[in-house]
Every structure is written in C-alpha cells, then in structure tokens.
Short mmCIF file of C-alpha atoms in Angstrom, two decimals:
data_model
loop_
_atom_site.label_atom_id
_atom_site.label_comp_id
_atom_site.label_asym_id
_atom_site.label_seq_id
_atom_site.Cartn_x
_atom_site.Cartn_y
_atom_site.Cartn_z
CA UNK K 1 -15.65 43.68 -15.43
CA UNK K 2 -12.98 45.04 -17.69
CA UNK K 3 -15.96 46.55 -20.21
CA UNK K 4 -18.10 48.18 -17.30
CA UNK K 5 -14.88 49.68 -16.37
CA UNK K 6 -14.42 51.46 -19.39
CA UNK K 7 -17.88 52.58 -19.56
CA UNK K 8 -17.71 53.70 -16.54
CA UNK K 9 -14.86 56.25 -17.29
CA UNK K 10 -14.87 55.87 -21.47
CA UNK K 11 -16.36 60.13 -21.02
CA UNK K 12 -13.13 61.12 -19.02
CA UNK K 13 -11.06 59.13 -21.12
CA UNK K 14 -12.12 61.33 -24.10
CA UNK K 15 -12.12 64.63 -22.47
CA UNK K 16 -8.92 64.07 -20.90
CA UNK K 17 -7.28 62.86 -24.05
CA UNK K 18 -8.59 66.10 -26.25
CA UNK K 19 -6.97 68.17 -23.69
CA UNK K 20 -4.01 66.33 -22.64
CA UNK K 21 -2.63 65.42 -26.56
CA UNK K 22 -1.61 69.21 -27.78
CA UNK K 23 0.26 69.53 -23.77
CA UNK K 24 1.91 65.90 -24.77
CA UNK K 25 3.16 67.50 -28.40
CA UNK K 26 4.22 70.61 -26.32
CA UNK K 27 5.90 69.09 -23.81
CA UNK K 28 7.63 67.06 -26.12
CA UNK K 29 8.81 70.34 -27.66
CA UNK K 30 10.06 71.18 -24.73
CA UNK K 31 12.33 68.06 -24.61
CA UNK K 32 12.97 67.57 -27.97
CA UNK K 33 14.84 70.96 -27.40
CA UNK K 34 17.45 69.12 -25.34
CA UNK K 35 16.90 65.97 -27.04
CA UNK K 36 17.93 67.08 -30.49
CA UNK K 37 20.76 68.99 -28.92
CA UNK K 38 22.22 65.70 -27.91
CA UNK K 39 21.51 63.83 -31.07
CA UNK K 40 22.92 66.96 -33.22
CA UNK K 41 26.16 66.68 -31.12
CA UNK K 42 26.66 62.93 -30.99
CA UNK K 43 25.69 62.20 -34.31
CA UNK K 44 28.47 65.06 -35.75
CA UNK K 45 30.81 66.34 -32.46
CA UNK K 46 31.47 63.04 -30.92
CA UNK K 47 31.30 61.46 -27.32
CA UNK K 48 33.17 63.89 -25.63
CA UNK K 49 30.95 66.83 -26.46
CA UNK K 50 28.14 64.48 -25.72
CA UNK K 51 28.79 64.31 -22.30
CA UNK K 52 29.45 68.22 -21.90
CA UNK K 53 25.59 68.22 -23.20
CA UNK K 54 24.74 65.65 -20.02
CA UNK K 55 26.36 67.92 -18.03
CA UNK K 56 25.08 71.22 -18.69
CA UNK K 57 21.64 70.16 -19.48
CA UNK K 58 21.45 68.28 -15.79
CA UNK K 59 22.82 71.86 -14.06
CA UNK K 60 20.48 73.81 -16.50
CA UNK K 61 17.70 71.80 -16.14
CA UNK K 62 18.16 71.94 -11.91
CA UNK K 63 18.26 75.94 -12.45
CA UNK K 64 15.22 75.93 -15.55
CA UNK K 65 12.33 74.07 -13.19
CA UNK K 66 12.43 76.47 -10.64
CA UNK K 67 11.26 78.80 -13.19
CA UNK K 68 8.71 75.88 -14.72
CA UNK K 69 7.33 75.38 -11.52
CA UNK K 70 7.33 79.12 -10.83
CA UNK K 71 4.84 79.24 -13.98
CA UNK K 72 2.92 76.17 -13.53
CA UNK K 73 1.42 77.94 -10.30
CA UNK K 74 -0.23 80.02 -12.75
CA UNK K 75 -2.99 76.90 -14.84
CA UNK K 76 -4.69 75.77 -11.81
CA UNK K 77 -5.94 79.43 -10.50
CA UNK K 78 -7.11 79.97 -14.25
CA UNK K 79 -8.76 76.86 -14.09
CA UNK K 80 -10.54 76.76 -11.22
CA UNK K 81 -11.45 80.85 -11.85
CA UNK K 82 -12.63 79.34 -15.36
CA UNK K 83 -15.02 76.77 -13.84
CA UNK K 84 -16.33 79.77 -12.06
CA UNK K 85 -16.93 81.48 -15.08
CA UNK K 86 -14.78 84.27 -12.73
CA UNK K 87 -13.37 86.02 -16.70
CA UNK K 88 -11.73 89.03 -15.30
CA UNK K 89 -10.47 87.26 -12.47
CA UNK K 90 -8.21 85.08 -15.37
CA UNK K 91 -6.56 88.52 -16.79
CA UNK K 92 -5.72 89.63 -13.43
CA UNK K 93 -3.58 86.53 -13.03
CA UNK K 94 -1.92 86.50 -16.16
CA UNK K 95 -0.88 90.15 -15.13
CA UNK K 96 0.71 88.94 -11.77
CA UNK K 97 2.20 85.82 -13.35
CA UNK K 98 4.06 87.63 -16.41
CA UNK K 99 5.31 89.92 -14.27
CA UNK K 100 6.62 87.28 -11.79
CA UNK K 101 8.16 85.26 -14.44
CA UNK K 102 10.04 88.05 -15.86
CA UNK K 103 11.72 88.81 -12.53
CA UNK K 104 12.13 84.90 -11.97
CA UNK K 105 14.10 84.71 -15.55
CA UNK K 106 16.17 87.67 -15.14
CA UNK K 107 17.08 86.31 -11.48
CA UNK K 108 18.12 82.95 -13.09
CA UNK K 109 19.84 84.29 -15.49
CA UNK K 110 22.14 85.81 -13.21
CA UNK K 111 22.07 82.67 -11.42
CA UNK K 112 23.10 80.43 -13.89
CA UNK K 113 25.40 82.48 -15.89
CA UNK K 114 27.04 83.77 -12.53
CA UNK K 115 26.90 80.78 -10.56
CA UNK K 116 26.58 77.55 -12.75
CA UNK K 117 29.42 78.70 -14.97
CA UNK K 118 32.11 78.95 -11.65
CA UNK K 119 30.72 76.08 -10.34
CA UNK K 120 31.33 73.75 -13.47
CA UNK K 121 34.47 73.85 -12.77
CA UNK K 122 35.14 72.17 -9.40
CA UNK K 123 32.67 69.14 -9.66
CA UNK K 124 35.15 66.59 -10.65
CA UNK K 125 34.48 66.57 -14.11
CA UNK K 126 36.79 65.74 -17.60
CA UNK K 127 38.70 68.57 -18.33
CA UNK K 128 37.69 68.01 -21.73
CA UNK K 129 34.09 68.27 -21.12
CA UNK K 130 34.18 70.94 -19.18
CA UNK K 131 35.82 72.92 -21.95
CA UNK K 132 33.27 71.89 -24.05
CA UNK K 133 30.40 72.74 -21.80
CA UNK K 134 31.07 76.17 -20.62
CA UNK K 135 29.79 77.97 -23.86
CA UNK K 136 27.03 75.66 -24.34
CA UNK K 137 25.80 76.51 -20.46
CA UNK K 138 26.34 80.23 -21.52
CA UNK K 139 24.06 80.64 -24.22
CA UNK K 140 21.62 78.41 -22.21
CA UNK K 141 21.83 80.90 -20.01
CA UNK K 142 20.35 83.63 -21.82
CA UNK K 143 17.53 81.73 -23.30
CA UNK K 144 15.70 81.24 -19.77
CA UNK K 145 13.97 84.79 -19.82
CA UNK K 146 12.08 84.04 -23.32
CA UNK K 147 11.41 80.55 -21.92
CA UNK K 148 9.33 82.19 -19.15
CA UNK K 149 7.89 84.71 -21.09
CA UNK K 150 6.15 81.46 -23.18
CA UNK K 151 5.79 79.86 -20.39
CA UNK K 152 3.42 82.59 -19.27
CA UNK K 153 1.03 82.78 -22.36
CA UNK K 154 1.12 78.99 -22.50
CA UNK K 155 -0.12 78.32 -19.14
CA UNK K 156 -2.91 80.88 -19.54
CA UNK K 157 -4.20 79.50 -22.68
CA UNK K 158 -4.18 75.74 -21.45
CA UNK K 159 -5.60 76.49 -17.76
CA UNK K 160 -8.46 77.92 -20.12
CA UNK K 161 -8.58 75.06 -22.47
CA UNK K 162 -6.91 76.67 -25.03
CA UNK K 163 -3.94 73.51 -25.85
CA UNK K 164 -3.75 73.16 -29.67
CA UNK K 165 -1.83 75.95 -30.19
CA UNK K 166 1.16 75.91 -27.72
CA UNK K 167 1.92 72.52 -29.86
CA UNK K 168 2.22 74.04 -32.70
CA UNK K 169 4.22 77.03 -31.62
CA UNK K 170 6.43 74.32 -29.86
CA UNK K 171 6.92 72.16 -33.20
CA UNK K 172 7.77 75.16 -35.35
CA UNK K 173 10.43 76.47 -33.11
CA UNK K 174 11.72 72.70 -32.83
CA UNK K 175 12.23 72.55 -36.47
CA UNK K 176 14.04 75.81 -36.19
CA UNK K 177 16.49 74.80 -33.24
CA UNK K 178 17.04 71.62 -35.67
CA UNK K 179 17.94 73.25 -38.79
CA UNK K 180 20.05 75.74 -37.09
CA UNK K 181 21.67 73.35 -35.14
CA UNK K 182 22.87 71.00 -37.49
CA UNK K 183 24.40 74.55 -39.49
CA UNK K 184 25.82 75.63 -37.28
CA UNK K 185 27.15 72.89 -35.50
CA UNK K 186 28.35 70.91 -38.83
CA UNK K 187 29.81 74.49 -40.27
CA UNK K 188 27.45 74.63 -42.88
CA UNK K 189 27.29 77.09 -45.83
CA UNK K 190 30.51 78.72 -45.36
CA UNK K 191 30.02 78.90 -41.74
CA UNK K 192 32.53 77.98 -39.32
CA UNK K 193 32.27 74.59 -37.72
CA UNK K 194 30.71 75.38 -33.73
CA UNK K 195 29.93 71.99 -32.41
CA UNK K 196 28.33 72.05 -29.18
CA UNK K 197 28.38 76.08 -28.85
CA UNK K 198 26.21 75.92 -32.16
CA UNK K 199 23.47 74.07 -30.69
CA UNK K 200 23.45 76.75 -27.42
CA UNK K 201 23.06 79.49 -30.07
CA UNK K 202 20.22 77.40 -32.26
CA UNK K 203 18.73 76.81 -28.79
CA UNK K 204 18.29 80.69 -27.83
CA UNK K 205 17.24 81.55 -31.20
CA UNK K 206 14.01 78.95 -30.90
CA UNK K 207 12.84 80.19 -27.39
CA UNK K 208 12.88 83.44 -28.51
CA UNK K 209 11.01 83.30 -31.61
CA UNK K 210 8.84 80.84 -29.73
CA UNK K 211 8.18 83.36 -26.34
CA UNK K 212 7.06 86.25 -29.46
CA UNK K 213 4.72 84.00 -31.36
CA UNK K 214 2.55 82.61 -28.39
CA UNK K 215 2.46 86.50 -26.80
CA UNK K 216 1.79 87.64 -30.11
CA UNK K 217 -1.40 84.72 -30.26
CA UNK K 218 -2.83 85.27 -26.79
CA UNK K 219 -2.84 88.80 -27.06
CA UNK K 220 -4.36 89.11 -30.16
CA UNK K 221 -6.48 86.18 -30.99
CA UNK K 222 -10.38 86.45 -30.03
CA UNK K 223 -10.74 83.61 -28.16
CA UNK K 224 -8.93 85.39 -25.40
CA UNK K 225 -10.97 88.85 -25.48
CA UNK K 226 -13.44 88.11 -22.55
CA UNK K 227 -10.69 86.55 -20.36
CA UNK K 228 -8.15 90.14 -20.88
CA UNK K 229 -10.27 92.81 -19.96
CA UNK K 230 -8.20 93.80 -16.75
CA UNK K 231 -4.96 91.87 -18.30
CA UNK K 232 -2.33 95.24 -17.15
CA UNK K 233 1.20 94.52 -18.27
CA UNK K 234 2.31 96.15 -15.48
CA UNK K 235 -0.23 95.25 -12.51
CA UNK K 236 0.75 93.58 -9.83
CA UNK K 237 -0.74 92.88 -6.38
CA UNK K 238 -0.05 91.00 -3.12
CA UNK K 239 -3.31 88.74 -3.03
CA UNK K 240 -2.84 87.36 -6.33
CA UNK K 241 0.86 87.34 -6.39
CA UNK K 242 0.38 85.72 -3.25
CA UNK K 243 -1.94 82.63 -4.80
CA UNK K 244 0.62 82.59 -7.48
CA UNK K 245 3.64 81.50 -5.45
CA UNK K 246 1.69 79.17 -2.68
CA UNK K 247 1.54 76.99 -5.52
CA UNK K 248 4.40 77.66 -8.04
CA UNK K 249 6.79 77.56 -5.04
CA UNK K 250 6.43 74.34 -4.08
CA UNK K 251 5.75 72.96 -7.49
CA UNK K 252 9.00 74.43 -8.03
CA UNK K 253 10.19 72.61 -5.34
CA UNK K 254 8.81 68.93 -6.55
CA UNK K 255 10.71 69.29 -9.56
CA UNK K 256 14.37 70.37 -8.31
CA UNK K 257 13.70 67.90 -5.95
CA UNK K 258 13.31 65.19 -8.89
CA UNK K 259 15.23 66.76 -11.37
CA UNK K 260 18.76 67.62 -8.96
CA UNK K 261 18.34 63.58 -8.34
CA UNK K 262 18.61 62.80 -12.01
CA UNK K 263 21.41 65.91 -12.16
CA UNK K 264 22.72 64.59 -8.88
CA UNK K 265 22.90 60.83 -10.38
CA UNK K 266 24.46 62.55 -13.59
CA UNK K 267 27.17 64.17 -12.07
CA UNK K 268 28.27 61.11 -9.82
CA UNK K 269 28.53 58.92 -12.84
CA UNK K 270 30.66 61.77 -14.45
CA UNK K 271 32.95 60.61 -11.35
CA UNK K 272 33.13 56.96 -13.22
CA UNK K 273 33.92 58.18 -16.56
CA UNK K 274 33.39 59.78 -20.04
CA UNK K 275 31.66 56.81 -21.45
CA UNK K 276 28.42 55.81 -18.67
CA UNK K 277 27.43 59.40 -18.80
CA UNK K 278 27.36 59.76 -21.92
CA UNK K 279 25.45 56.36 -21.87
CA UNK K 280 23.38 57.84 -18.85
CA UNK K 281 22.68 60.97 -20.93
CA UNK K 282 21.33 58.42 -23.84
CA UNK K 283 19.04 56.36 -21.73
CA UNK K 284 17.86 59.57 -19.31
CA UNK K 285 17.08 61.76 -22.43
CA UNK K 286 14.76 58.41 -23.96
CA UNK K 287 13.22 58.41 -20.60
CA UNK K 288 12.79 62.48 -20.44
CA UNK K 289 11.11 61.79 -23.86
CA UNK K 290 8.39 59.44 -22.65
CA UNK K 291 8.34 61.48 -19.47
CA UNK K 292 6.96 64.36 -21.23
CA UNK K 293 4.13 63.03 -22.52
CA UNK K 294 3.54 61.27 -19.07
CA UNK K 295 3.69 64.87 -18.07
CA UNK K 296 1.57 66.38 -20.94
CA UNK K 297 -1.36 63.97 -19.20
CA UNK K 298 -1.05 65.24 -15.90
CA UNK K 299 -1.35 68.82 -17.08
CA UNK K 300 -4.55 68.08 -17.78
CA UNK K 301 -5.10 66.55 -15.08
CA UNK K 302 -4.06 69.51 -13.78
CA UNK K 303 -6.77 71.69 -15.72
CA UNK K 304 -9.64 69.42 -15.11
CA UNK K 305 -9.20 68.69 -11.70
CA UNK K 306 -9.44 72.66 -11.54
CA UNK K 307 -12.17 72.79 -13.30
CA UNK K 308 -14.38 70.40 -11.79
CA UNK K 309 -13.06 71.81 -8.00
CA UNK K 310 -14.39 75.44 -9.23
CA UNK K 311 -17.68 73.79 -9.94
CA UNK K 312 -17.92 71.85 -6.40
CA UNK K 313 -18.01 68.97 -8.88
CA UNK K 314 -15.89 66.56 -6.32
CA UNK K 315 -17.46 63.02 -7.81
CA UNK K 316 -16.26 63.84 -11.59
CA UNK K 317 -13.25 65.11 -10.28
CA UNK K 318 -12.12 62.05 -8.46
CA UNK K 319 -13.40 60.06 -11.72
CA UNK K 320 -11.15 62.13 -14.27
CA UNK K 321 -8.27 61.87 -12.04
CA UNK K 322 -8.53 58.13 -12.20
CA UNK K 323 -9.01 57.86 -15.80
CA UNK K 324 -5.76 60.07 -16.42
CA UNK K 325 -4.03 57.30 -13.76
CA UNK K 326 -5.61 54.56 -16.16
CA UNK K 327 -4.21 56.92 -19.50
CA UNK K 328 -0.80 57.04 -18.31
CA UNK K 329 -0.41 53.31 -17.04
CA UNK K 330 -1.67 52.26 -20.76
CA UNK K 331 0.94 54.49 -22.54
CA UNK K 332 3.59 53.82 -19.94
CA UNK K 333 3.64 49.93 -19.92
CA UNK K 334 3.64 50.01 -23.86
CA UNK K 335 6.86 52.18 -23.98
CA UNK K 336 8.47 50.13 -21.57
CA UNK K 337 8.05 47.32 -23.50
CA UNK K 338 9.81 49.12 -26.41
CA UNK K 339 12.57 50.03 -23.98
CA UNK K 340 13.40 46.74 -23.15
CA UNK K 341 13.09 45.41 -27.02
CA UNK K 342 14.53 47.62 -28.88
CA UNK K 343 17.47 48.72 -25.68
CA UNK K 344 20.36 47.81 -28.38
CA UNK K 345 19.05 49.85 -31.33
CA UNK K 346 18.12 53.01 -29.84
CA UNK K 347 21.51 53.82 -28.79
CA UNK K 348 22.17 54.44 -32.11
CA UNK K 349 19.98 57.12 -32.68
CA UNK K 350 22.75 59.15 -30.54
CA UNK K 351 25.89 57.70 -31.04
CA UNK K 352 28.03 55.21 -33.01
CA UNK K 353 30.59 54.39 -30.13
CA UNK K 354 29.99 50.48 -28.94
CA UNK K 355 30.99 51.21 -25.91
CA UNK K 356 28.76 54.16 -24.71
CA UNK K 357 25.90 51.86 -26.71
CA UNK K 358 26.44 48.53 -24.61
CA UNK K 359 26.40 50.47 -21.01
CA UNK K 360 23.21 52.50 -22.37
CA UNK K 361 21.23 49.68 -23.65
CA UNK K 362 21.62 48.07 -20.08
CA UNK K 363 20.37 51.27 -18.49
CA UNK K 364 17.34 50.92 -20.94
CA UNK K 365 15.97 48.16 -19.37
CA UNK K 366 15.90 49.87 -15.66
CA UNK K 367 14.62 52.94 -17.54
CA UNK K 368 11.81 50.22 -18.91
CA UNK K 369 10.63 49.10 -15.54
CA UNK K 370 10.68 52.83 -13.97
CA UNK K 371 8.30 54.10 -16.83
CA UNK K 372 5.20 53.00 -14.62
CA UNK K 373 6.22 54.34 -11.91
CA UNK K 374 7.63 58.13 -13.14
CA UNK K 375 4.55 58.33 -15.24
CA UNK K 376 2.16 57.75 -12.33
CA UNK K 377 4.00 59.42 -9.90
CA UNK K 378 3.58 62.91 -12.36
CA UNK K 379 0.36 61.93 -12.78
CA UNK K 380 -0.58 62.24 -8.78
CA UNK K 381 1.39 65.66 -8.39
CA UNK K 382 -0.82 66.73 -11.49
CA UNK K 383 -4.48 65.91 -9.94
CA UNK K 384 -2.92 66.89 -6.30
CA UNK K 385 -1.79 70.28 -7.95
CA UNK K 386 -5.53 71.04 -9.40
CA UNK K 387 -6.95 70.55 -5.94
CA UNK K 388 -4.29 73.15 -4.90
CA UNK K 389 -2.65 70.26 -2.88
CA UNK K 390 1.11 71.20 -2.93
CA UNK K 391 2.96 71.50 0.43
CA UNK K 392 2.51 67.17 1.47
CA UNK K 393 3.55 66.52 -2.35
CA UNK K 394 6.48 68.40 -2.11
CA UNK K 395 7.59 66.73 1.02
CA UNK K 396 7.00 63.46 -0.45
CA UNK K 397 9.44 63.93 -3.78
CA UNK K 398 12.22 65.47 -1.26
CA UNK K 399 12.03 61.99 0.82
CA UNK K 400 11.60 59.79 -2.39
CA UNK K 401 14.68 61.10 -4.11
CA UNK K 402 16.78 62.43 -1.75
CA UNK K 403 16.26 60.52 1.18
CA UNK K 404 15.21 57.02 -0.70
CA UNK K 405 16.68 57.14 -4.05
CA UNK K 406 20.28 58.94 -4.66
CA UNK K 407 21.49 57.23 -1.54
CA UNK K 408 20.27 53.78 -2.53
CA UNK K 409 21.71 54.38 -5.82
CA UNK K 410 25.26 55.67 -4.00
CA UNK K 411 25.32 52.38 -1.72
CA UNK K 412 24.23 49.90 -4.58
CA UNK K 413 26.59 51.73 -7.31
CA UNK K 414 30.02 51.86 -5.39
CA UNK K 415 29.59 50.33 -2.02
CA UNK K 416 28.15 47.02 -3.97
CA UNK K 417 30.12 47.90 -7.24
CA UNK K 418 27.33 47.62 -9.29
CA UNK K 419 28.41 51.39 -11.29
CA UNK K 420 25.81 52.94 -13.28
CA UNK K 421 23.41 50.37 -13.44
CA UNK K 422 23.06 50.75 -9.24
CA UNK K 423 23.11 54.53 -9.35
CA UNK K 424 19.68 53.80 -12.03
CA UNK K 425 18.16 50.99 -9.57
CA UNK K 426 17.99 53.81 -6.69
CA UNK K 427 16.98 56.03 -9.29
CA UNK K 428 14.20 53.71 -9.78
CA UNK K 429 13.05 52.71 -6.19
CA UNK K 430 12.82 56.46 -5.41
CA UNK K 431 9.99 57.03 -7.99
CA UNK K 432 8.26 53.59 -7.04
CA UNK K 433 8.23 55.56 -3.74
CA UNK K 434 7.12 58.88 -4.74
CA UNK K 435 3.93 56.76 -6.88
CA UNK K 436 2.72 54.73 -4.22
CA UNK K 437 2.81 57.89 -1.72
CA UNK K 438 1.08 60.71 -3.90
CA UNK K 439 -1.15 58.07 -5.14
CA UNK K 440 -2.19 57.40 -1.31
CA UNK K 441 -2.49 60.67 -0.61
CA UNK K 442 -4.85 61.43 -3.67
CA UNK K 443 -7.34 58.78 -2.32
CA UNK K 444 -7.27 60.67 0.91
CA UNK K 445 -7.84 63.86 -0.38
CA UNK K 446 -10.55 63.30 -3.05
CA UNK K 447 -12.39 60.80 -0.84
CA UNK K 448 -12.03 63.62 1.95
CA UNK K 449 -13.68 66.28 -0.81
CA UNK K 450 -16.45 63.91 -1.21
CA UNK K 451 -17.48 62.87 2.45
CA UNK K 452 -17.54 66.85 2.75
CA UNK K 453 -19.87 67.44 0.40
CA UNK K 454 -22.04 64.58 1.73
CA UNK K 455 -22.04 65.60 5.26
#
C-alpha cells in the first residue's frame, strides 16, 4: 500500500520539491536574519540584551507580516495568469504590487518607528531590556521599506517559477548581516563596541543590498523579458490593485493573527521574568527556523496550486496539494525528533547561562510535538491561498490562536501555575486547531472544484 502510494504521487513529489527547496533556503534567509541576530547577541552581549532581541523581534515581526502578507497577494495572480500563458497580464501586476508595497513600507515605517517605539515602554517590561531594545527596534524600523521592495521582485519571480535565485540573493545578504554583526556588535577593528544596536544596523545594511540585487536581476535578466512588456513603474489601477489586496489583506491577516499569538505569548512571559523569555526566544527562534522551511513548501504549494487552477487542471491540483501535506509531515516529524533529542544541547548554540538553558530545553520538547501541526497548518493556508481561498482561512487562524490558544495558554500558565511551559501547551493546541480546520476545509474545496468540473 505504502509503495502504490508513492507512485501514485512520486511526480508531485519531485515537482514540488524543485520548486519548493530555493523558497525553503530563502525563507530561511529570512529567519536566519533574526536568528543570527539572537545568536550574535547572546553569544557576545549577554542575557539581558537577549531578551531585548525577543522583544523587539515579536513587536517587529507583528508590524513586518502585514507587509509579507501584503506581498504574498502578489504569487498566486502571477501564477494562475502564468498557467494561462496571460504574459502581459504578469507585468501589469508586478506594476500594481511594487507600487503597493512601497506605500505599505513607508506606512509601517511610520508605524513602527512612531508607534512601536512609545509603546515599548508601557508593556511591563525590564527596564533593562527596554533600554536595550529601543535602538535595536529603531533601525528595524527603517529596514521594512527595502524588505518590501524584495519582497516584490521575489514574489514575481517565484509565482513564475523563477526560485533559485531569491536563495541566493537571501544567503549572500545573510553572510553580510553576519559579518557585520559580529563587528560591530563585538567592536571590532577599532570600532566601538554596539551590542544589540550593531546587529539593527548589520540588519538594515543586508535588506538593502538585498532589495537592489533582486530588482537589479528581475529587471534585467532575460528570463523575465516576455513577462515585462507593460511592467510601468508607476502604473497603477483599481482592478488589479483590487485582486492584489482581496488576497494580500487577509493573508496579512492569517499571519498577525499567528504571529501577535507568539508576540502575545512573548510578551506575557516577559511578565514572569528575564530568564523564560529569553528561554522562550531560544526555543521560538529553533521553531521559526524549521517553520520556514515548513513555509518554503507551502509557497509552492502556493505556485502550483495556481498553476494547475489557471489550467482548469482541478485533479492534479488536489494531488500536488496532498503530496506537499505528505512533504511537510516527513520533514516535520524528523525535526521533532531532533527537538526532543538534542533539547539540552541546542540551547547552547545561543547562550551559556544554565538557567535560561534548563527552562528552554523543556520548551523544546512542546516545540517538538507542535512541529506537525505548524507545518501542516502553513501547508493548508498555502494550497487554500493558490485556489484564491482566503477570507474562511483567515477566520480560522483568528479562532485558533486567539480564541483557542493564548487563552488556554493564560489559564494553564498562571491560573494552573504551570509558567512558560503552559503559555507553550496553548501555544500548541491552537495550531493542532488551525491544522485540523484548514485541512478540512481543503478537502471541501478541492473535492468541490472537482464535482464541478464533473457535473
């Protein structure tokens, strides 16, 4: 049974693989951003400046994937216009979507550097940390509008297949924000020692580089010729505007509902104390890390789902979706095992103080059991999204994290005393929730598709 399985989807397997493993290395990119932020300032800053880079990246990151999902709205319209072989209908979009994102950066920009910034200050937080994460929020802050200006010319070129190269772009600029980092955070060659401010500045350095390179690539490489005929930096029009945001808006909406649940839970341990969130920053940034690829698969899911639905190809659709649920399971259950192995050592990688390493190799096991269910639950919003399926799976994250999970997590972390490791079992039940309900409602709508086409 188990062989005539994989025959029967060993073709999607492949074909989502070669498209999903260059959006897994640059959504890694993406995270290893944050993630080498943290190890830069554990490693040489020390545990207090640790936890003022929990902080700001769970208040950047609830401000940064409204702009994400803002551009994600963008790779299923030049999919499914690709399956259509609609060319000039792809350059009109990418005119409508740079535009958009521009305005979207610049507006949180103002948003975070205006608003975050004040707000940091009256959420019950270490003074310390706070001191600490003010300038590191700031120069966060004026990376966003270079973020979205990739974003753009990376969403284009993987809604038309195109993956390979945002990878690359994304590992160069990581090796950048490293080196940079560690400088200027250590005080290297003559410099003055920064700490945490050091790794803001190394941050906005590698967006920007990166946001020139992949504009620079699109714009000019041929592969992209036939699809920029009416590309217009500065056209812009209602209908396709309009497309845009039906999805990007509530894709938006998915993740702040997710990620202000992880920023939510982050804060409220802050509440308990110096140590568990710097433990919860540990454990959430190893689970961000594995996340991301998760992610990486359902962006092409994404792209092929498009694809097949701008053919009228409903049967392969349904059959690629599943093989990406089947993709994700496999990877998922193997990195849970290492999370639950190996939950004592890879503390270390961050931090050398015990007691931050004892609460966040207990929060490594929880983080091994929820791996299934985060990586299928991204994996359902992914093939949902490529049907253009957005409004029901938006509703379905608000009630699975905010309704379900941060409440849960409340009651069984200080009601039931069990601290951080409660906060992390709601955590956990609300994306158990979220899988089981986009899943369901994937059957429905791909089995609807098909019985259509039938009839």
């Amino acid at each position: 049974m188990q062989q005539a399985l994989f025959t029967k989807y060993k073709s999607y397997y492949k074909e989502n693989l070669i498209l999903a493993l260059p959006i897994v290395g640059s959504q890694i990119g993406h995270m290893a951003v944050h993630m080498a932020d943290s190890i830069i300032v554990g490693q040489f800053a020390g545990t207090t400046q640790l936890a003022a880079v929990s902080l700001v990246n769970s208040l950047f990151m609830l401000v940064l994937v409204l702009g994400l999902g803002i551009s994600y709205g963008l790779t299923p319209l030049i999919a499914q216009a690709n399956g259509r072989k609609d060319n000039n209908e792809c350059g009109r979009l990418l005119s409508n979507s740079l535009i958009i994102n521009i305005i979207t950066g610049l507006f949180l920009y103002v948003l975070i550097h205006f608003g975050t910034l004040a707000l940091i200050d009256h959420i019950g937080q270490s003074p310390d940390v706070v001191f600490y994460a003010k300038p590191y929020l700031g120069y966060l802050s004026f990376s966003i509008v270079p973020l979205m200006i990739f974003q753009t010319f990376k969403q284009f070129a993987e809604g038309l297949g195109f993956t390979l190269q945002a990878m690359l772009i994304s590992i160069f600029g990581n090796i950048i924000n490293i080196v940079i980092g560690i400088v200027l955070v250590r005080g290297m060659f003559g410099l003055e020692a920064m700490g945490v401010k050091g790794v803001g500045i190394s941050t906005l350095i590698d967006r920007s580089l990166m946001a020139l390179v992949m504009a620079m690539y699109v714009l000019r490489s041929r592969n992209f010729k036939i699809f920029l005929k009416e590309f217009k930096i500065y056209a812009i029009d209602k209908i396709r505007s309009t497309q845009i945001f039906r999805i990007g808006a509530p894709v938006a909406m998915q993740y702040i509902f997710e990620i202000s649940a992880f920023s939510g839970a982050a804060i409220i341990i802050g509440t308990i104390g110096t140590a568990p969130q710097a433990a919860h920053q540990i454990a959430i940034n190893l689970a961000a890390f594995t996340y991301m690829i998760a992610s990486g698969v359902a962006s092409s899911a994404t792209i092929k789902t498009g694809n097949y639905l701008g053919q009228r190809n409903f049967t392969d659709l349904r059959r690629s979706a599943i093989a990406s649920y089947h993709v994700v399971i496999g990877f998922m259950s193997c990195t849970a095992i290492l999370f639950i192995l190996a939950n004592t050592l890879l503390p270390y990688i961050y931090t050398k103080d015990l007691e931050v390493i004892a609460i966040a190799a207990q929060l490594l096991i929880i983080a091994g059991f929820f791996q299934l269910f985060d990586g299928t639950q991204v994996v359902g919003l992914g093939v949902l999204r490529g049907i253009g399926d957005v409004n029901i799976p938006t509703f379905i994250t608000f009630l699975s994290y905010w309704i379900i999970g941060i409440p849960f997590g409340y009651f069984l972390g200080f009601y039931l005393d069990l601290g951080v490791k409660g906060i992390w079992y709601g955590l956990t039940f609300g994306l158990l929730t979220a899988s089981v309900l986009l899943f369901l409602r994937f059957q429905f709508k791909t089995r609807s598709l098909i019985t259509a086409t039938a009839d």
